[in-house]
mmCIF file of C-alpha atoms in Angstrom:
data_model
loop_
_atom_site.group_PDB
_atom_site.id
_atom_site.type_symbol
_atom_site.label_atom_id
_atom_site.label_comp_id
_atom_site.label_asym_id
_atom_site.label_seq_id
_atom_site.Cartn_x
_atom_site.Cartn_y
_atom_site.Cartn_z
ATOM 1 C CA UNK A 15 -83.368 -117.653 -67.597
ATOM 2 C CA UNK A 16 -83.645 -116.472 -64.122
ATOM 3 C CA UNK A 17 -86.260 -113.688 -63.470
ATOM 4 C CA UNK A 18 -84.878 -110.349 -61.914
ATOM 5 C CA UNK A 19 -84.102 -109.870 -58.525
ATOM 6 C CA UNK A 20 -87.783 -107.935 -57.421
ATOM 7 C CA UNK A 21 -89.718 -110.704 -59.259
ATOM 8 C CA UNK A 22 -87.926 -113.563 -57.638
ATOM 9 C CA UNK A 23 -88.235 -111.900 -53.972
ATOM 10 C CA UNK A 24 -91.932 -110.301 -54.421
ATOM 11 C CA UNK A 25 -93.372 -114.177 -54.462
ATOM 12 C CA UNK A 26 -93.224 -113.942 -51.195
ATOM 13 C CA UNK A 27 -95.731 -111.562 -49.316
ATOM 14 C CA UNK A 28 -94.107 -110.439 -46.623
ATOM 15 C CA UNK A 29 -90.887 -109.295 -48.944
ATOM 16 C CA UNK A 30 -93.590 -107.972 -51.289
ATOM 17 C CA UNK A 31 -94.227 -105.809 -48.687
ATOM 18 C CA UNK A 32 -91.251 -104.699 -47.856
ATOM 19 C CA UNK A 33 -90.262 -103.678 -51.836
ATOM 20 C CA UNK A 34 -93.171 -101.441 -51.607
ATOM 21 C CA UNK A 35 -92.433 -99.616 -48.565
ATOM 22 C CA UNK A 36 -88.634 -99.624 -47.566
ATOM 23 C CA UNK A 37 -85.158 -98.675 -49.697
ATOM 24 C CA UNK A 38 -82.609 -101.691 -49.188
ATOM 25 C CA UNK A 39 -80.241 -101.296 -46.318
ATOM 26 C CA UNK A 40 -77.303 -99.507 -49.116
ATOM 27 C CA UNK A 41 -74.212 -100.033 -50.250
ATOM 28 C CA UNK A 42 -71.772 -98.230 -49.239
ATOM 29 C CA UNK A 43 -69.057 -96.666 -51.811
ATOM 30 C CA UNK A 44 -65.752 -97.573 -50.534
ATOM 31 C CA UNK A 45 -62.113 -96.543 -51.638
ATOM 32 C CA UNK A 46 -60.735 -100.281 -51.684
ATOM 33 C CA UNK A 47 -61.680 -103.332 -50.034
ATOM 34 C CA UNK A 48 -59.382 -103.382 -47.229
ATOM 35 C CA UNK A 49 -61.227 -99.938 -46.151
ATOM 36 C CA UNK A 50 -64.434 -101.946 -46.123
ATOM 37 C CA UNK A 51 -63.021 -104.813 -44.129
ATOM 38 C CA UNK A 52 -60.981 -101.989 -41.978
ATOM 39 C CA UNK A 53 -64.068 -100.235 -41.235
ATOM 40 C CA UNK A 54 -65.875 -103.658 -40.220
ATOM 41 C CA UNK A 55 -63.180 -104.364 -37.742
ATOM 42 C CA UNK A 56 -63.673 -100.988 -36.294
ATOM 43 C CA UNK A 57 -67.156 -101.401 -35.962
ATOM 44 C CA UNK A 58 -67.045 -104.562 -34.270
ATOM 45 C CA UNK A 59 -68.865 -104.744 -30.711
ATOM 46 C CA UNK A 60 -69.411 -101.264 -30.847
ATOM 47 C CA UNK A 61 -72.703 -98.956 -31.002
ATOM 48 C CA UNK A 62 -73.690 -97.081 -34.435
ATOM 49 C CA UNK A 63 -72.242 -93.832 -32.750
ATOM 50 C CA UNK A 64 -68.787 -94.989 -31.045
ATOM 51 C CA UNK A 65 -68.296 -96.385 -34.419
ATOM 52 C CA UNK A 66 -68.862 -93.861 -36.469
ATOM 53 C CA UNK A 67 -66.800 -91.758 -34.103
ATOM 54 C CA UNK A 68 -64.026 -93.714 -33.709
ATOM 55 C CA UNK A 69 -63.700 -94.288 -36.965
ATOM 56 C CA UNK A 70 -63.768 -90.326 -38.155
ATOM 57 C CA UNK A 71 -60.886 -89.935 -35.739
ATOM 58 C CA UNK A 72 -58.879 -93.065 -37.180
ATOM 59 C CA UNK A 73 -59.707 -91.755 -40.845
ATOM 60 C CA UNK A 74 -58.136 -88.602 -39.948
ATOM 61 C CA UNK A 75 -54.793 -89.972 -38.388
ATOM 62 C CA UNK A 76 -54.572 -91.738 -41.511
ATOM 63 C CA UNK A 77 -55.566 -88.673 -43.830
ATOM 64 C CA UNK A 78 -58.276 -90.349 -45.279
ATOM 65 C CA UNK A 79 -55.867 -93.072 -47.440
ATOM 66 C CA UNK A 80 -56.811 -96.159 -45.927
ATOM 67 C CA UNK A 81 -54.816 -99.004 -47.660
ATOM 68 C CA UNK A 82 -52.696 -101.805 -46.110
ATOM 69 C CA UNK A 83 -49.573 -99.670 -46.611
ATOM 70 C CA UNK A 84 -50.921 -96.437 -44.942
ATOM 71 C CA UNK A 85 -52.456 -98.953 -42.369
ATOM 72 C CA UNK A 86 -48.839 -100.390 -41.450
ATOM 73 C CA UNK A 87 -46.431 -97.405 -41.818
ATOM 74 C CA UNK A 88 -49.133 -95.101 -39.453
ATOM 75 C CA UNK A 89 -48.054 -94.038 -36.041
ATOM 76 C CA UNK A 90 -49.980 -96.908 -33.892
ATOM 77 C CA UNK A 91 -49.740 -95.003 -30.685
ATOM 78 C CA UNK A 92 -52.026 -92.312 -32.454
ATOM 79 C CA UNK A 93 -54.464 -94.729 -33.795
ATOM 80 C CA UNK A 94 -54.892 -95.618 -30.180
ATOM 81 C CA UNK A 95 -55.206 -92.193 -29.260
ATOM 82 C CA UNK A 96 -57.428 -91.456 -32.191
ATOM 83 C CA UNK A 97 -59.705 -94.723 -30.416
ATOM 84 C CA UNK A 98 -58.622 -98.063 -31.551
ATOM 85 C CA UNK A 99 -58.165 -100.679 -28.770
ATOM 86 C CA UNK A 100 -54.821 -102.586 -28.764
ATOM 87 C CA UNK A 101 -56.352 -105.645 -30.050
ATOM 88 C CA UNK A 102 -58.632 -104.124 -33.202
ATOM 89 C CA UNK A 103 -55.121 -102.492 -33.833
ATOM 90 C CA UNK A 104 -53.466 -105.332 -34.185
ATOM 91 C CA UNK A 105 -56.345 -107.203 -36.108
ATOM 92 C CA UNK A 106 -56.247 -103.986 -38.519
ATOM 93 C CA UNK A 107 -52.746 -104.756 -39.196
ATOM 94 C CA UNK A 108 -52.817 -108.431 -39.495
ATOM 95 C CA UNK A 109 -55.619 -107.332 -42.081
ATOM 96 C CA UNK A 110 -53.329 -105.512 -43.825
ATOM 97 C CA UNK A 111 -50.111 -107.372 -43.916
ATOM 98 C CA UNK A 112 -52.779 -110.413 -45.119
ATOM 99 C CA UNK A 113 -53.956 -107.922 -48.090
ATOM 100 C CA UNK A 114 -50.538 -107.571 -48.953
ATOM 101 C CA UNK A 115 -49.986 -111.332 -49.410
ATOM 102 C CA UNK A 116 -53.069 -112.282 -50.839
ATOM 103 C CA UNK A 117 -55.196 -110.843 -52.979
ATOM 104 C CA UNK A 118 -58.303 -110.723 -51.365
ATOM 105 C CA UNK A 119 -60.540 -107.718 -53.987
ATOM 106 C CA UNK A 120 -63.468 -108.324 -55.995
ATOM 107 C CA UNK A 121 -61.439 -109.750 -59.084
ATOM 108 C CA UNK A 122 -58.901 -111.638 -56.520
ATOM 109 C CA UNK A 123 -61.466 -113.895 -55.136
ATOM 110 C CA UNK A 124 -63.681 -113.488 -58.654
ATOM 111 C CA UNK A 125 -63.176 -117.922 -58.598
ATOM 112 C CA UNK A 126 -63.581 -118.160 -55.184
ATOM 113 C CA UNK A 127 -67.117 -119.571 -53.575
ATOM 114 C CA UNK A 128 -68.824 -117.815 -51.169
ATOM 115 C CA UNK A 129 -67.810 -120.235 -48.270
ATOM 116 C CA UNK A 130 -64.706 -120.423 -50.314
ATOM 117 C CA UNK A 131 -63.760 -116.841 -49.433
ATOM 118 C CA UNK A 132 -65.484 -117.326 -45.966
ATOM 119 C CA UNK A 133 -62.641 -119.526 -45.112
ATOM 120 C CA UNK A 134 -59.694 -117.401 -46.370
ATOM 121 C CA UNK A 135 -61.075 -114.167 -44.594
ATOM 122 C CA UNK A 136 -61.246 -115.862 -41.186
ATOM 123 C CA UNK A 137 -58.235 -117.490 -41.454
ATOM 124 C CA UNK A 138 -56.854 -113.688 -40.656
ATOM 125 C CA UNK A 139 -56.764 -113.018 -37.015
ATOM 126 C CA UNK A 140 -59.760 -110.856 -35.879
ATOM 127 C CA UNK A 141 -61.708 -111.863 -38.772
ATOM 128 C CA UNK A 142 -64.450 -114.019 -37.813
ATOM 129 C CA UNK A 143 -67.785 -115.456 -39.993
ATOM 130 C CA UNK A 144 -70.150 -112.111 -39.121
ATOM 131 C CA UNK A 145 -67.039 -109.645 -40.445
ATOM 132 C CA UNK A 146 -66.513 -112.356 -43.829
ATOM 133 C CA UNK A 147 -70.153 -112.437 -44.681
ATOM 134 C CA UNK A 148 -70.028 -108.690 -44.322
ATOM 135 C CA UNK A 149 -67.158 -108.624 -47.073
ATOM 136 C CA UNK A 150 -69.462 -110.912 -49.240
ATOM 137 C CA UNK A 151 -72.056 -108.731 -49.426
ATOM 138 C CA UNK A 152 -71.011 -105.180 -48.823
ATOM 139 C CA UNK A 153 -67.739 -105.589 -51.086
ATOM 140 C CA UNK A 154 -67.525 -108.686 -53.288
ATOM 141 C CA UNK A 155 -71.605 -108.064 -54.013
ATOM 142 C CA UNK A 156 -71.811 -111.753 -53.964
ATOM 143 C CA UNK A 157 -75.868 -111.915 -54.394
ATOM 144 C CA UNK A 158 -76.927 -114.968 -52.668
ATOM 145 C CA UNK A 159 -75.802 -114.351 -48.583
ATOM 146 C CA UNK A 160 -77.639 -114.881 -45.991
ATOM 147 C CA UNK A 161 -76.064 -113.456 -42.797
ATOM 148 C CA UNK A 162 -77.741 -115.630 -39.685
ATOM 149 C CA UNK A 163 -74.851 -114.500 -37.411
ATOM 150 C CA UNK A 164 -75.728 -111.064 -37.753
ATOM 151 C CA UNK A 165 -78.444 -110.499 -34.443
ATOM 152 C CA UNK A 166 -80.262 -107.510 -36.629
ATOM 153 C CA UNK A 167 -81.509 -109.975 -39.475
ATOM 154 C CA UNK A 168 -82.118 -112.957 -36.812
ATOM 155 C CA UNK A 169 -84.621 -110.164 -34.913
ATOM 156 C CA UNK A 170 -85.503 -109.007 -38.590
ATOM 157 C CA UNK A 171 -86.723 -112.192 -39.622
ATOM 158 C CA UNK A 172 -88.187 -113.348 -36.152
ATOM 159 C CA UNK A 173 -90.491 -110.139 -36.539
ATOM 160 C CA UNK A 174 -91.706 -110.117 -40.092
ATOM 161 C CA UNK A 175 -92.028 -114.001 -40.247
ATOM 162 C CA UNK A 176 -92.927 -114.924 -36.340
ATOM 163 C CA UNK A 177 -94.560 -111.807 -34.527
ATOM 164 C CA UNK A 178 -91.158 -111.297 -32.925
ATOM 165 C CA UNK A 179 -91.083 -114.931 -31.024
ATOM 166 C CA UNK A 180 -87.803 -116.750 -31.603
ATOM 167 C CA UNK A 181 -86.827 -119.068 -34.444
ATOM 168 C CA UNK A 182 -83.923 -121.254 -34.958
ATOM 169 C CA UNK A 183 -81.164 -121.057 -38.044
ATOM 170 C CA UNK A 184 -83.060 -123.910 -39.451
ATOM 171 C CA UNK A 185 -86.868 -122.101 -39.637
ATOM 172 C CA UNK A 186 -85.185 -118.649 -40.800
ATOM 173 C CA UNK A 187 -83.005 -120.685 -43.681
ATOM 174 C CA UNK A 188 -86.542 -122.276 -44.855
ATOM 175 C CA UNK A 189 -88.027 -118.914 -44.575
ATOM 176 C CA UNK A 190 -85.402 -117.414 -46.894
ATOM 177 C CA UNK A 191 -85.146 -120.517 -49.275
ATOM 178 C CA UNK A 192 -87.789 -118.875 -51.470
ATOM 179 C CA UNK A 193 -85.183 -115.580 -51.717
ATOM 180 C CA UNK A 194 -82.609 -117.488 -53.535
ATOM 181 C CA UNK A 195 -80.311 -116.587 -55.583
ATOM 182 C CA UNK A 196 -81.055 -112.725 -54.070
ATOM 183 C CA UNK A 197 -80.865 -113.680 -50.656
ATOM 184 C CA UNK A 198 -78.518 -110.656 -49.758
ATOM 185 C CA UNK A 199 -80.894 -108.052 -51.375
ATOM 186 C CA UNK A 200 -83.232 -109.693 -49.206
ATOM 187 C CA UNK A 201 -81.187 -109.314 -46.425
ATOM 188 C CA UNK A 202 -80.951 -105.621 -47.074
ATOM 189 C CA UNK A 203 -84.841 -105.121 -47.086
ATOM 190 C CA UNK A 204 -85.133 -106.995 -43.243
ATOM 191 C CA UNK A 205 -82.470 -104.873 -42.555
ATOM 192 C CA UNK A 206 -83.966 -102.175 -43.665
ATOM 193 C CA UNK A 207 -87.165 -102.930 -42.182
ATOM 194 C CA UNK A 208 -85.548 -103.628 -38.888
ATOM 195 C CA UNK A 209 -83.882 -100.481 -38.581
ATOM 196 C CA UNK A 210 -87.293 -98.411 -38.974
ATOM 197 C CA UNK A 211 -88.800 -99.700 -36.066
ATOM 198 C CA UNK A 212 -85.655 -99.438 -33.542
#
């Protein structure tokens, strides 16, 4: 029987460490999963606070109802207005009309393996690998991710395991063998830790 998640990722010191002072990065609650993968397309190559404020004015074009349906029948020229460049608009809606096709929620891809569901979610234009492992973690709850593309748990890592001096995918991948299977609570804690010190 495999121990508990704390257990597992307290064998190693320097996550021991980080259970004892830091919260994991949360979860956010979400009204249904193509919010959570609309949001991350939003947030995409933008800054903490022209995210958050694009996306308050988006939300509010769409009333707060953020589904595939609501997505496609809004008025596009004020989801540009409300901030949305032409091309996350059109990912958005590729996004949706995909949702529509496929089912892509929790119990949807319930069979589906992590890379499994990788692959579907970037076969969607404007969906690439950081935006999928995203989904994995932050929606499906999958435990065992390990986000290398994303440059905040690369730093993370790189400070807490190597006094900030670069590693490559390989060393980091050894580093977080001993997480497994929690490797995305993990993930939360460097993030967690990471964001302190900016």
């Amino acid at each position: 029987m495999a121990s508990d998640p704390e257990t597992v990722l307290r064998r190693d010191p320097v996550m021991a460490d980080l259970l004892a002072r830091y919260d994991p990065h949360p979860i956010e609650p979400f009204g249904c999963e193509y919010e959570r993968l609309f949001v991350s397309i939003v947030n995409q190559q933008l800054s903490t606070a022209s995210a958050t404020a694009v996306r308050e004015r988006v939300f509010e074009v769409l009333d707060g109802d953020v589904r595939p349906e609501t997505v496609l029948d809004a008025d596009g020229e004020a989801l540009l207005e409300a901030g949305l460049s032409s091309q996350k608009l059109e990912y958005v809606c590729e996004a949706a009309r995909a949702f529509l096709e496929r089912d892509f929620t929790r119990a949807g891809l319930a069979d589906h393996s992590n890379e499994d569901v990788v692959a579907e979610l970037t076969s969607i234009r404007g969906i690439g690998e950081w935006t999928a492992r995203m989904y994995l973690i932050f929606v499906l709850e999958r435990p065992d991710v390990l986000p290398l593309g994303d440059l905040a748990v690369r730093r993370g890592i790189e400070t807490l395991y190597n006094d900030g001096a670069s590693l490559t995918r390989t060393e980091m991948r050894e580093i977080a063998e001993p997480w497994r299977p929690y490797r995305s609570l993990a993930t939360r804690y460097v993030w967690a830790a990471y964001e302190s010190d900016e």
